[in-house]
PDB file of C-alpha atoms and ligand atoms in Angstrom:
ATOM      1  CA  UNK A   1      31.964 140.909 110.047  1.00 30.00           C
ATOM      2  CA  UNK A   2      29.533 138.546 111.548  1.00 31.00           C
ATOM      3  CA  UNK A   3      30.047 139.891 114.993  1.00 33.00           C
ATOM      4  CA  UNK A   4      27.353 137.816 116.536  1.00 30.00           C
ATOM      5  CA  UNK A   5      28.402 134.700 114.807  1.00 30.00           C
ATOM      6  CA  UNK A   6      32.081 134.928 114.404  1.00 30.00           C
ATOM      7  CA  UNK A   7      32.989 136.251 117.758  1.00 32.00           C
ATOM      8  CA  UNK A   8      30.696 134.087 119.640  1.00 34.00           C
ATOM      9  CA  UNK A   9      32.328 131.162 117.972  1.00 36.00           C
ATOM     10  CA  UNK A  10      35.816 132.421 118.318  1.00 40.00           C
ATOM     11  CA  UNK A  11      35.773 133.346 121.890  1.00 48.00           C
ATOM     12  CA  UNK A  12      33.591 133.944 124.822  1.00 51.00           C
ATOM     13  CA  UNK A  13      32.584 137.475 124.135  1.00 54.00           C
ATOM     14  CA  UNK A  14      30.854 138.918 121.145  1.00 43.00           C
ATOM     15  CA  UNK A  15      32.849 142.110 121.468  1.00 45.00           C
ATOM     16  CA  UNK A  16      35.331 141.919 124.229  1.00 43.00           C
ATOM     17  CA  UNK A  17      36.154 138.399 123.707  1.00 46.00           C
ATOM     18  CA  UNK A  18      38.848 136.605 125.307  1.00 43.00           C
ATOM     19  CA  UNK A  19      39.662 133.047 125.252  1.00 43.00           C
ATOM     20  CA  UNK A  20      43.086 131.896 125.220  1.00 42.00           C
ATOM     21  CA  UNK A  21      42.653 128.943 123.316  1.00 43.00           C
ATOM     22  CA  UNK A  22      45.223 126.509 123.364  1.00 43.00           C
ATOM     23  CA  UNK A  23      44.527 123.387 121.693  1.00 40.00           C
ATOM     24  CA  UNK A  24      46.455 120.354 122.238  1.00 42.00           C
ATOM     25  CA  UNK A  25      46.795 117.205 120.444  1.00 39.00           C
ATOM     26  CA  UNK A  26      47.645 114.605 122.946  1.00 38.00           C
ATOM     27  CA  UNK A  27      47.415 114.971 126.570  1.00 36.00           C
ATOM     28  CA  UNK A  28      48.487 113.381 129.715  1.00 36.00           C
ATOM     29  CA  UNK A  29      48.164 113.546 133.328  1.00 36.00           C
ATOM     30  CA  UNK A  30      50.533 113.823 136.132  1.00 36.00           C
ATOM     31  CA  UNK A  31      50.868 110.205 135.901  1.00 35.00           C
ATOM     32  CA  UNK A  32      50.566 108.760 139.236  1.00 36.00           C
ATOM     33  CA  UNK A  33      49.367 105.325 139.940  1.00 36.00           C
ATOM     34  CA  UNK A  34      46.046 104.621 138.382  1.00 41.00           C
ATOM     35  CA  UNK A  35      46.294 107.469 135.949  1.00 43.00           C
ATOM     36  CA  UNK A  36      48.809 105.640 133.891  1.00 44.00           C
ATOM     37  CA  UNK A  37      46.362 102.917 133.023  1.00 45.00           C
ATOM     38  CA  UNK A  38      43.923 105.547 131.943  1.00 45.00           C
ATOM     39  CA  UNK A  39      46.506 107.230 129.802  1.00 48.00           C
ATOM     40  CA  UNK A  40      47.376 103.988 128.229  1.00 50.00           C
ATOM     41  CA  UNK A  41      43.783 103.460 127.296  1.00 49.00           C
ATOM     42  CA  UNK A  42      43.511 106.884 125.862  1.00 50.00           C
ATOM     43  CA  UNK A  43      46.637 106.737 123.822  1.00 51.00           C
ATOM     44  CA  UNK A  44      45.894 103.362 122.463  1.00 45.00           C
ATOM     45  CA  UNK A  45      42.513 104.614 121.504  1.00 44.00           C
ATOM     46  CA  UNK A  46      43.785 107.922 120.239  1.00 42.00           C
ATOM     47  CA  UNK A  47      43.671 108.552 116.550  1.00 41.00           C
ATOM     48  CA  UNK A  48      46.861 109.006 114.679  1.00 40.00           C
ATOM     49  CA  UNK A  49      46.879 112.174 112.686  1.00 40.00           C
ATOM     50  CA  UNK A  50      43.418 113.129 113.660  1.00 36.00           C
ATOM     51  CA  UNK A  51      41.279 110.236 112.615  1.00 35.00           C
ATOM     52  CA  UNK A  52      38.331 109.298 114.663  1.00 35.00           C
ATOM     53  CA  UNK A  53      39.237 107.494 117.780  1.00 34.00           C
ATOM     54  CA  UNK A  54      38.956 103.807 117.413  1.00 34.00           C
ATOM     55  CA  UNK A  55      37.160 101.799 119.918  1.00 34.00           C
ATOM     56  CA  UNK A  56      39.490 100.810 122.616  1.00 31.00           C
ATOM     57  CA  UNK A  57      38.485  97.226 122.699  1.00 33.00           C
ATOM     58  CA  UNK A  58      41.586  95.379 121.651  1.00 34.00           C
ATOM     59  CA  UNK A  59      43.425  95.519 124.830  1.00 35.00           C
ATOM     60  CA  UNK A  60      46.291  93.303 125.715  1.00 36.00           C
ATOM     61  CA  UNK A  61      45.473  90.790 128.372  1.00 37.00           C
ATOM     62  CA  UNK A  62      46.707  91.623 131.762  1.00 35.00           C
ATOM     63  CA  UNK A  63      50.270  90.609 132.106  1.00 36.00           C
ATOM     64  CA  UNK A  64      51.262  91.988 135.417  1.00 38.00           C
ATOM     65  CA  UNK A  65      52.102  89.525 138.123  1.00 37.00           C
ATOM     66  CA  UNK A  66      49.265  90.891 140.158  1.00 36.00           C
ATOM     67  CA  UNK A  67      46.665  90.058 137.590  1.00 39.00           C
ATOM     68  CA  UNK A  68      48.289  86.864 136.483  1.00 37.00           C
ATOM     69  CA  UNK A  69      48.064  85.478 139.949  1.00 37.00           C
ATOM     70  CA  UNK A  70      44.623  86.729 140.748  1.00 37.00           C
ATOM     71  CA  UNK A  71      42.426  84.160 142.376  1.00 38.00           C
ATOM     72  CA  UNK A  72      39.576  82.910 140.319  1.00 38.00           C
ATOM     73  CA  UNK A  73      36.802  84.957 141.922  1.00 39.00           C
ATOM     74  CA  UNK A  74      38.740  88.078 141.197  1.00 38.00           C
ATOM     75  CA  UNK A  75      39.291  87.064 137.612  1.00 35.00           C
ATOM     76  CA  UNK A  76      35.611  86.447 137.148  1.00 33.00           C
ATOM     77  CA  UNK A  77      34.833  89.799 138.541  1.00 34.00           C
ATOM     78  CA  UNK A  78      37.247  91.456 136.159  1.00 31.00           C
ATOM     79  CA  UNK A  79      35.841  89.569 133.219  1.00 33.00           C
ATOM     80  CA  UNK A  80      32.411  90.779 134.097  1.00 33.00           C
ATOM     81  CA  UNK A  81      33.624  94.302 133.891  1.00 32.00           C
ATOM     82  CA  UNK A  82      34.805  93.845 130.342  1.00 32.00           C
ATOM     83  CA  UNK A  83      38.083  94.499 128.609  1.00 35.00           C
ATOM     84  CA  UNK A  84      38.801  97.755 130.328  1.00 35.00           C
ATOM     85  CA  UNK A  85      39.142  96.089 133.664  1.00 34.00           C
ATOM     86  CA  UNK A  86      41.816  93.838 132.236  1.00 37.00           C
ATOM     87  CA  UNK A  87      44.067  96.684 131.443  1.00 43.00           C
ATOM     88  CA  UNK A  88      47.245  96.249 133.438  1.00 44.00           C
ATOM     89  CA  UNK A  89      48.022  98.850 136.001  1.00 46.00           C
ATOM     90  CA  UNK A  90      50.562 101.403 135.063  1.00 49.00           C
ATOM     91  CA  UNK A  91      53.734  99.543 134.856  1.00 50.00           C
ATOM     92  CA  UNK A  92      56.719 101.754 134.553  1.00 47.00           C
ATOM     93  CA  UNK A  93      57.490 102.277 130.877  1.00 46.00           C
ATOM     94  CA  UNK A  94      60.898 101.256 129.664  1.00 45.00           C
ATOM     95  CA  UNK A  95      61.428 104.505 127.809  1.00 49.00           C
ATOM     96  CA  UNK A  96      59.749 107.425 129.446  1.00 53.00           C
ATOM     97  CA  UNK A  97      61.165 110.275 127.468  1.00 69.00           C
ATOM     98  CA  UNK A  98      59.702 111.569 124.275  1.00 81.00           C
ATOM     99  CA  UNK A  99      61.677 112.922 121.386  1.00 89.00           C
ATOM    100  CA  UNK A 100      60.627 116.561 121.458  1.00 94.00           C
ATOM    101  CA  UNK A 101      62.222 117.255 118.097  1.00 94.00           C
ATOM    102  CA  UNK A 102      59.506 115.184 116.444  1.00 91.00           C
ATOM    103  CA  UNK A 103      56.549 116.406 118.411  1.00 94.00           C
ATOM    104  CA  UNK A 104      54.439 118.924 116.527  1.00 96.00           C
ATOM    105  CA  UNK A 105      52.472 121.443 118.510  1.00 97.00           C
ATOM    106  CA  UNK A 106      50.651 124.346 116.934  1.00 98.00           C
ATOM    107  CA  UNK A 107      50.539 127.447 119.119  1.00 98.00           C
ATOM    108  CA  UNK A 108      47.595 129.376 117.740  1.00 98.00           C
ATOM    109  CA  UNK A 109      47.445 133.140 118.229  1.00 98.00           C
ATOM    110  CA  UNK A 110      43.820 133.939 119.027  1.00 98.00           C
ATOM    111  CA  UNK A 111      42.071 136.465 116.727  1.00 98.00           C
ATOM    112  CA  UNK A 112      43.651 138.417 113.893  1.00 98.00           C
ATOM    113  CA  UNK A 113      45.080 141.860 113.237  1.00 97.00           C
ATOM    114  CA  UNK A 114      41.812 142.675 111.477  1.00 97.00           C
ATOM    115  CA  UNK A 115      39.546 141.203 114.117  1.00 98.00           C
ATOM    116  CA  UNK A 116      41.421 141.795 117.335  1.00 98.00           C
ATOM    117  CA  UNK A 117      39.215 140.226 119.973  1.00 98.00           C
ATOM    118  CA  UNK A 118      38.688 141.941 123.307  1.00 98.00           C
ATOM    119  CA  UNK A 119      39.949 145.380 124.286  1.00 98.00           C
ATOM    120  CA  UNK A 120      41.910 145.727 127.509  1.00 98.00           C
ATOM    121  CA  UNK A 121      41.189 148.191 130.301  1.00 98.00           C
ATOM    122  CA  UNK A 122      43.946 150.348 128.805  1.00 98.00           C
ATOM    123  CA  UNK A 123      42.668 150.012 125.259  1.00 98.00           C
ATOM    124  CA  UNK A 124      45.128 147.477 123.944  1.00 98.00           C
ATOM    125  CA  UNK A 125      43.797 144.804 121.604  1.00 98.00           C
ATOM    126  CA  UNK A 126      43.650 141.239 122.831  1.00 98.00           C
ATOM    127  CA  UNK A 127      45.428 140.137 119.664  1.00 98.00           C
ATOM    128  CA  UNK A 128      48.529 142.020 120.830  1.00 98.00           C
ATOM    129  CA  UNK A 129      48.530 140.140 124.137  1.00 98.00           C
ATOM    130  CA  UNK A 130      47.898 136.835 122.418  1.00 98.00           C
ATOM    131  CA  UNK A 131      50.714 137.289 119.922  1.00 98.00           C
ATOM    132  CA  UNK A 132      53.233 138.310 122.576  1.00 98.00           C
ATOM    133  CA  UNK A 133      52.449 135.423 124.900  1.00 98.00           C
ATOM    134  CA  UNK A 134      52.234 132.858 122.106  1.00 98.00           C
ATOM    135  CA  UNK A 135      55.679 133.907 120.899  1.00 98.00           C
ATOM    136  CA  UNK A 136      57.032 133.460 124.377  1.00 98.00           C
ATOM    137  CA  UNK A 137      55.529 129.996 124.573  1.00 98.00           C
ATOM    138  CA  UNK A 138      56.990 129.155 121.180  1.00 98.00           C
ATOM    139  CA  UNK A 139      60.441 130.313 122.306  1.00 98.00           C
ATOM    140  CA  UNK A 140      60.250 128.299 125.484  1.00 98.00           C
ATOM    141  CA  UNK A 141      59.141 125.144 123.719  1.00 98.00           C
ATOM    142  CA  UNK A 142      61.883 125.449 121.124  1.00 98.00           C
ATOM    143  CA  UNK A 143      64.444 126.069 123.849  1.00 98.00           C
ATOM    144  CA  UNK A 144      63.326 122.776 125.369  1.00 96.00           C
ATOM    145  CA  UNK A 145      63.886 120.930 122.112  1.00 96.00           C
ATOM    146  CA  UNK A 146      60.401 121.111 120.596  1.00 97.00           C
ATOM    147  CA  UNK A 147      61.843 122.251 117.293  1.00 97.00           C
ATOM    148  CA  UNK A 148      58.680 121.506 115.320  1.00 97.00           C
ATOM    149  CA  UNK A 149      56.619 123.994 117.297  1.00 98.00           C
ATOM    150  CA  UNK A 150      54.674 126.217 114.932  1.00 98.00           C
ATOM    151  CA  UNK A 151      53.330 129.648 115.785  1.00 98.00           C
ATOM    152  CA  UNK A 152      50.065 130.067 113.921  1.00 98.00           C
ATOM    153  CA  UNK A 153      49.156 133.650 113.073  1.00 98.00           C
ATOM    154  CA  UNK A 154      46.009 133.931 110.993  1.00 97.00           C
ATOM    155  CA  UNK A 155      44.810 136.901 108.970  1.00 97.00           C
ATOM    156  CA  UNK A 156      41.402 138.128 107.951  1.00 97.00           C
ATOM    157  CA  UNK A 157      37.931 138.186 109.364  1.00 96.00           C
ATOM    158  CA  UNK A 158      37.013 136.332 112.484  1.00 96.00           C
ATOM    159  CA  UNK A 159      34.927 133.381 111.427  1.00 95.00           C
ATOM    160  CA  UNK A 160      36.781 132.358 108.252  1.00 96.00           C
ATOM    161  CA  UNK A 161      40.014 132.567 110.221  1.00 96.00           C
ATOM    162  CA  UNK A 162      38.748 129.886 112.561  1.00 97.00           C
ATOM    163  CA  UNK A 163      38.477 127.310 109.817  1.00 97.00           C
ATOM    164  CA  UNK A 164      41.829 128.321 108.381  1.00 97.00           C
ATOM    165  CA  UNK A 165      43.383 127.562 111.758  1.00 98.00           C
ATOM    166  CA  UNK A 166      41.938 124.089 111.780  1.00 97.00           C
ATOM    167  CA  UNK A 167      43.037 123.488 108.179  1.00 97.00           C
ATOM    168  CA  UNK A 168      46.544 124.710 108.977  1.00 97.00           C
ATOM    169  CA  UNK A 169      46.852 122.338 111.913  1.00 97.00           C
ATOM    170  CA  UNK A 170      45.765 119.496 109.670  1.00 97.00           C
ATOM    171  CA  UNK A 171      48.220 120.432 106.913  1.00 97.00           C
ATOM    172  CA  UNK A 172      51.018 120.505 109.454  1.00 96.00           C
ATOM    173  CA  UNK A 173      50.083 117.029 110.720  1.00 95.00           C
ATOM    174  CA  UNK A 174      50.180 118.504 114.171  1.00 96.00           C
ATOM    175  CA  UNK A 175      49.974 116.329 117.257  1.00 94.00           C
ATOM    176  CA  UNK A 176      48.553 119.035 119.439  1.00 96.00           C
ATOM    177  CA  UNK A 177      46.725 122.350 119.017  1.00 98.00           C
ATOM    178  CA  UNK A 178      46.874 125.065 121.627  1.00 98.00           C
ATOM    179  CA  UNK A 179      45.092 128.370 121.163  1.00 98.00           C
ATOM    180  CA  UNK A 180      46.108 131.390 123.211  1.00 98.00           C
ATOM    181  CA  UNK A 181      43.625 134.068 124.302  1.00 98.00           C
ATOM    182  CA  UNK A 182      43.077 136.635 127.057  1.00 98.00           C
ATOM    183  CA  UNK A 183      39.837 137.049 128.951  1.00 98.00           C
ATOM    184  CA  UNK A 184      37.290 139.831 129.402  1.00 98.00           C
ATOM    185  CA  UNK A 185      33.716 140.137 130.708  1.00 97.00           C
ATOM    186  CA  UNK A 186      30.254 140.506 129.176  1.00 96.00           C
ATOM    187  CA  UNK A 187      29.530 144.079 128.155  1.00 96.00           C
ATOM    188  CA  UNK A 188      26.881 144.509 130.850  1.00 95.00           C
ATOM    189  CA  UNK A 189      29.562 144.200 133.520  1.00 97.00           C
ATOM    190  CA  UNK A 190      31.819 146.909 132.110  1.00 98.00           C
ATOM    191  CA  UNK A 191      32.442 150.056 134.105  1.00 98.00           C
ATOM    192  CA  UNK A 192      33.743 153.387 132.878  1.00 98.00           C
ATOM    193  CA  UNK A 193      37.020 155.059 133.687  1.00 98.00           C
ATOM    194  CA  UNK A 194      39.426 157.364 132.002  1.00 98.00           C
ATOM    195  CA  UNK A 195      42.837 156.214 130.906  1.00 98.00           C
ATOM    196  CA  UNK A 196      45.312 158.664 129.418  1.00 98.00           C
ATOM    197  CA  UNK A 197      42.519 161.110 128.781  1.00 98.00           C
ATOM    198  CA  UNK A 198      40.363 158.621 126.944  1.00 98.00           C
ATOM    199  CA  UNK A 199      37.076 157.164 128.047  1.00 98.00           C
ATOM    200  CA  UNK A 200      37.763 153.509 128.710  1.00 98.00           C
ATOM    201  CA  UNK A 201      36.155 150.401 130.191  1.00 98.00           C
ATOM    202  CA  UNK A 202      37.184 147.978 132.872  1.00 98.00           C
ATOM    203  CA  UNK A 203      35.885 145.365 135.291  1.00 98.00           C
ATOM    204  CA  UNK A 204      37.951 144.425 138.311  1.00 98.00           C
ATOM    205  CA  UNK A 205      35.348 141.952 139.425  1.00 97.00           C
ATOM    206  CA  UNK A 206      36.914 138.828 137.949  1.00 98.00           C
ATOM    207  CA  UNK A 207      40.390 137.589 137.208  1.00 98.00           C
ATOM    208  CA  UNK A 208      42.280 134.414 136.507  1.00 98.00           C
ATOM    209  CA  UNK A 209      43.106 131.924 133.804  1.00 98.00           C
ATOM    210  CA  UNK A 210      40.825 129.235 132.411  1.00 98.00           C
ATOM    211  CA  UNK A 211      41.343 126.230 130.171  1.00 98.00           C
ATOM    212  CA  UNK A 212      38.752 125.117 127.623  1.00 98.00           C
ATOM    213  CA  UNK A 213      37.871 122.030 125.646  1.00 98.00           C
ATOM    214  CA  UNK A 214      34.956 120.897 123.497  1.00 98.00           C
ATOM    215  CA  UNK A 215      33.240 117.640 124.347  1.00 98.00           C
ATOM    216  CA  UNK A 216      32.503 117.371 120.640  1.00 98.00           C
ATOM    217  CA  UNK A 217      36.146 117.254 119.616  1.00 97.00           C
ATOM    218  CA  UNK A 218      36.971 114.022 117.777  1.00 96.00           C
ATOM    219  CA  UNK A 219      39.452 113.223 120.501  1.00 95.00           C
ATOM    220  CA  UNK A 220      37.826 114.792 123.496  1.00 96.00           C
ATOM    221  CA  UNK A 221      39.435 112.515 126.039  1.00 94.00           C
ATOM    222  CA  UNK A 222      42.912 113.437 124.965  1.00 93.00           C
ATOM    223  CA  UNK A 223      41.972 117.090 124.699  1.00 96.00           C
ATOM    224  CA  UNK A 224      40.710 116.983 128.254  1.00 96.00           C
ATOM    225  CA  UNK A 225      43.818 115.323 129.529  1.00 93.00           C
ATOM    226  CA  UNK A 226      46.053 117.932 127.978  1.00 96.00           C
ATOM    227  CA  UNK A 227      43.779 120.660 129.290  1.00 98.00           C
ATOM    228  CA  UNK A 228      44.106 119.194 132.763  1.00 96.00           C
ATOM    229  CA  UNK A 229      47.869 119.160 132.463  1.00 97.00           C
ATOM    230  CA  UNK A 230      47.929 122.811 131.437  1.00 98.00           C
ATOM    231  CA  UNK A 231      45.526 123.800 134.193  1.00 98.00           C
ATOM    232  CA  UNK A 232      47.474 121.815 136.757  1.00 98.00           C
ATOM    233  CA  UNK A 233      50.644 123.635 135.774  1.00 98.00           C
ATOM    234  CA  UNK A 234      48.934 127.019 135.972  1.00 98.00           C
ATOM    235  CA  UNK A 235      47.726 126.208 139.469  1.00 98.00           C
ATOM    236  CA  UNK A 236      51.158 124.904 140.441  1.00 97.00           C
ATOM    237  CA  UNK A 237      52.570 128.302 139.523  1.00 95.00           C
ATOM    238  CA  UNK A 238      50.329 129.868 142.132  1.00 97.00           C
ATOM    239  CA  UNK A 239      47.781 131.223 139.675  1.00 98.00           C
ATOM    240  CA  UNK A 240      44.048 131.055 140.322  1.00 98.00           C
ATOM    241  CA  UNK A 241      41.459 130.177 137.769  1.00 98.00           C
ATOM    242  CA  UNK A 242      38.426 132.234 136.785  1.00 98.00           C
ATOM    243  CA  UNK A 243      35.463 130.836 138.726  1.00 98.00           C
ATOM    244  CA  UNK A 244      32.720 133.017 137.278  1.00 98.00           C
ATOM    245  CA  UNK A 245      31.707 130.894 134.319  1.00 98.00           C
ATOM    246  CA  UNK A 246      29.444 128.768 136.472  1.00 97.00           C
ATOM    247  CA  UNK A 247      27.700 131.799 137.962  1.00 97.00           C
ATOM    248  CA  UNK A 248      24.217 132.968 136.903  1.00 96.00           C
ATOM    249  CA  UNK A 249      25.525 136.477 136.376  1.00 94.00           C
ATOM    250  CA  UNK A 250      27.274 135.187 133.283  1.00 95.00           C
ATOM    251  CA  UNK A 251      23.924 134.512 131.641  1.00 91.00           C
ATOM    252  CA  UNK A 252      24.329 132.557 128.428  1.00 91.00           C
ATOM    253  CA  UNK A 253      28.080 132.697 128.876  1.00 93.00           C
ATOM    254  CA  UNK A 254      27.816 130.117 131.597  1.00 97.00           C
ATOM    255  CA  UNK A 255      29.684 126.911 130.849  1.00 98.00           C
ATOM    256  CA  UNK A 256      30.182 123.567 132.582  1.00 98.00           C
ATOM    257  CA  UNK A 257      33.192 123.335 134.852  1.00 98.00           C
ATOM    258  CA  UNK A 258      34.861 120.003 134.184  1.00 98.00           C
ATOM    259  CA  UNK A 259      37.602 120.264 136.772  1.00 98.00           C
ATOM    260  CA  UNK A 260      36.792 122.366 139.793  1.00 97.00           C
ATOM    261  CA  UNK A 261      40.259 121.991 141.272  1.00 98.00           C
ATOM    262  CA  UNK A 262      42.213 123.413 138.381  1.00 98.00           C
ATOM    263  CA  UNK A 263      39.744 125.322 136.195  1.00 98.00           C
ATOM    264  CA  UNK A 264      38.965 123.320 133.057  1.00 98.00           C
ATOM    265  CA  UNK A 265      35.703 124.273 131.339  1.00 98.00           C
ATOM    266  CA  UNK A 266      33.892 122.974 128.309  1.00 98.00           C
ATOM    267  CA  UNK A 267      32.775 125.197 125.468  1.00 98.00           C
ATOM    268  CA  UNK A 268      31.422 122.633 123.087  1.00 97.00           C
ATOM    269  CA  UNK A 269      30.640 124.835 120.109  1.00 96.00           C
ATOM    270  CA  UNK A 270      33.894 126.738 119.939  1.00 97.00           C
ATOM    271  CA  UNK A 271      35.021 126.148 116.368  1.00 97.00           C
ATOM    272  CA  UNK A 272      38.727 125.539 116.863  1.00 97.00           C
ATOM    273  CA  UNK A 273      38.022 123.148 119.699  1.00 98.00           C
ATOM    274  CA  UNK A 274      35.130 121.310 118.108  1.00 98.00           C
ATOM    275  CA  UNK A 275      36.254 120.910 114.505  1.00 97.00           C
ATOM    276  CA  UNK A 276      39.912 120.139 114.983  1.00 97.00           C
ATOM    277  CA  UNK A 277      40.593 116.484 114.244  1.00 96.00           C
ATOM    278  CA  UNK A 278      43.409 116.481 116.757  1.00 96.00           C
ATOM    279  CA  UNK A 279      43.291 117.181 120.469  1.00 96.00           C
ATOM    280  CA  UNK A 280      42.671 120.864 120.957  1.00 98.00           C
ATOM    281  CA  UNK A 281      42.756 123.137 123.984  1.00 98.00           C
ATOM    282  CA  UNK A 282      42.182 126.832 124.470  1.00 98.00           C
ATOM    283  CA  UNK A 283      43.907 128.792 127.211  1.00 98.00           C
ATOM    284  CA  UNK A 284      42.572 132.066 128.491  1.00 98.00           C
ATOM    285  CA  UNK A 285      45.790 133.228 130.097  1.00 98.00           C
ATOM    286  CA  UNK A 286      44.280 135.940 132.253  1.00 98.00           C
ATOM    287  CA  UNK A 287      41.891 138.878 132.255  1.00 98.00           C
ATOM    288  CA  UNK A 288      42.949 142.066 130.472  1.00 98.00           C
ATOM    289  CA  UNK A 289      39.778 143.942 131.379  1.00 98.00           C
ATOM    290  CA  UNK A 290      40.825 143.677 135.043  1.00 98.00           C
ATOM    291  CA  UNK A 291      43.147 146.635 135.618  1.00 98.00           C
ATOM    292  CA  UNK A 292      45.571 144.901 137.953  1.00 98.00           C
ATOM    293  CA  UNK A 293      45.690 141.694 136.020  1.00 98.00           C
ATOM    294  CA  UNK A 294      46.241 143.536 132.756  1.00 98.00           C
ATOM    295  CA  UNK A 295      49.479 144.936 134.179  1.00 98.00           C
ATOM    296  CA  UNK A 296      50.533 141.471 135.289  1.00 98.00           C
ATOM    297  CA  UNK A 297      49.842 140.036 131.860  1.00 98.00           C
ATOM    298  CA  UNK A 298      52.099 142.678 130.348  1.00 98.00           C
ATOM    299  CA  UNK A 299      54.979 141.777 132.638  1.00 98.00           C
ATOM    300  CA  UNK A 300      57.708 139.461 131.315  1.00 98.00           C
ATOM    301  CA  UNK A 301      57.635 137.653 134.653  1.00 98.00           C
ATOM    302  CA  UNK A 302      54.015 136.561 134.279  1.00 98.00           C
ATOM    303  CA  UNK A 303      54.525 135.624 130.659  1.00 98.00           C
ATOM    304  CA  UNK A 304      57.486 133.468 131.655  1.00 98.00           C
ATOM    305  CA  UNK A 305      55.439 131.749 134.335  1.00 98.00           C
ATOM    306  CA  UNK A 306      52.685 130.897 131.883  1.00 98.00           C
ATOM    307  CA  UNK A 307      55.058 129.895 129.099  1.00 98.00           C
ATOM    308  CA  UNK A 308      56.957 127.710 131.558  1.00 98.00           C
ATOM    309  CA  UNK A 309      53.764 126.055 132.732  1.00 98.00           C
ATOM    310  CA  UNK A 310      52.584 125.338 129.211  1.00 98.00           C
ATOM    311  CA  UNK A 311      55.983 123.924 128.291  1.00 98.00           C
ATOM    312  CA  UNK A 312      55.978 121.656 131.332  1.00 97.00           C
ATOM    313  CA  UNK A 313      52.510 120.419 130.371  1.00 97.00           C
ATOM    314  CA  UNK A 314      53.610 119.690 126.802  1.00 97.00           C
ATOM    315  CA  UNK A 315      56.633 117.787 128.077  1.00 95.00           C
ATOM    316  CA  UNK A 316      54.522 115.656 130.379  1.00 94.00           C
ATOM    317  CA  UNK A 317      52.108 115.008 127.587  1.00 94.00           C
ATOM    318  CA  UNK A 318      54.818 114.116 125.112  1.00 92.00           C
ATOM    319  CA  UNK A 319      56.645 111.851 127.556  1.00 86.00           C
ATOM    320  CA  UNK A 320      53.532 109.895 128.286  1.00 78.00           C
ATOM    321  CA  UNK A 321      52.552 109.650 124.678  1.00 68.00           C
ATOM    322  CA  UNK A 322      56.007 108.439 123.714  1.00 64.00           C
ATOM    323  CA  UNK A 323      56.125 105.835 126.419  1.00 59.00           C
ATOM    324  CA  UNK A 324      52.815 104.350 125.398  1.00 59.00           C
ATOM    325  CA  UNK A 325      52.724 104.678 121.624  1.00 60.00           C
ATOM    326  CA  UNK A 326      56.397 104.742 120.824  1.00 60.00           C
ATOM    327  CA  UNK A 327      58.225 107.022 118.372  1.00 65.00           C
ATOM    328  CA  UNK A 328      56.202 109.442 116.347  1.00 57.00           C
TER     329      UNK A 328
HETATM  330 ZN1  LIG B 401      39.841 135.830 122.529  1.00 52.99          ZN
END
């Protein structure tokens, strides 16, 4: 089943994979001050329905009082910087609320019943964790008015399922793709123990969530912004991110850390992140090979915390998108 290929592409581990992939379609930041201008740039440049981002050159001239009254030297300086510098600072949008009933997010359940991803310290398949948490996220989003939320459960072998996920998101004209996974460790770090009379494996060495994007996604900037929103919400809930992916011990599983405050990494070749034409993010919700964290991930309390954080991130994203681009 193309273990080497498929799994490596699907998640971080060939065997005990784990990546909660959440992929999002349009992202936003905790818009404060200067961020708003950046968001505006991104949304204006963002493709509609997954087309390649257009060059963000046609920017409206600055219309804020501040810019309009700038002294000449300042204006010259701005002109020298090009169109981007003319972008007005984040003025407060007239309508700041999105219409969640029209926002389409695909919540992708990582792996399949046939190709289940990682195995937990207590021998439960990652797919089971992914499905349970993704359902909780779906419920929470729908309860908040995101009626068009779609839970994406894919069947079959690993690698073909990846492309079916991307095709499904396209068919649904989704605005955002979020893939849900749970983390593990490379096989060389596994230790033995016995659980319920069965030889089992664990590693208590690492724990935490992580959020992933591909710099090769057609709308990387928006993917990154949504990833940062999700990661920010995870951190705000008191959770800590998995720091090990920058460490040499991870060997070829090392990946660049894009946001060292909140835990956003890039995994450029990951199929669902790279080939999606819409903003896409993958969330590794937590480690299920860590014995303590596995128990936490099973608890309804932890699932609610994560689902609540994801929902808050989607709301922030949607609000910002709505304010800048208008109705969907
Ligand atoms: Zn996985």
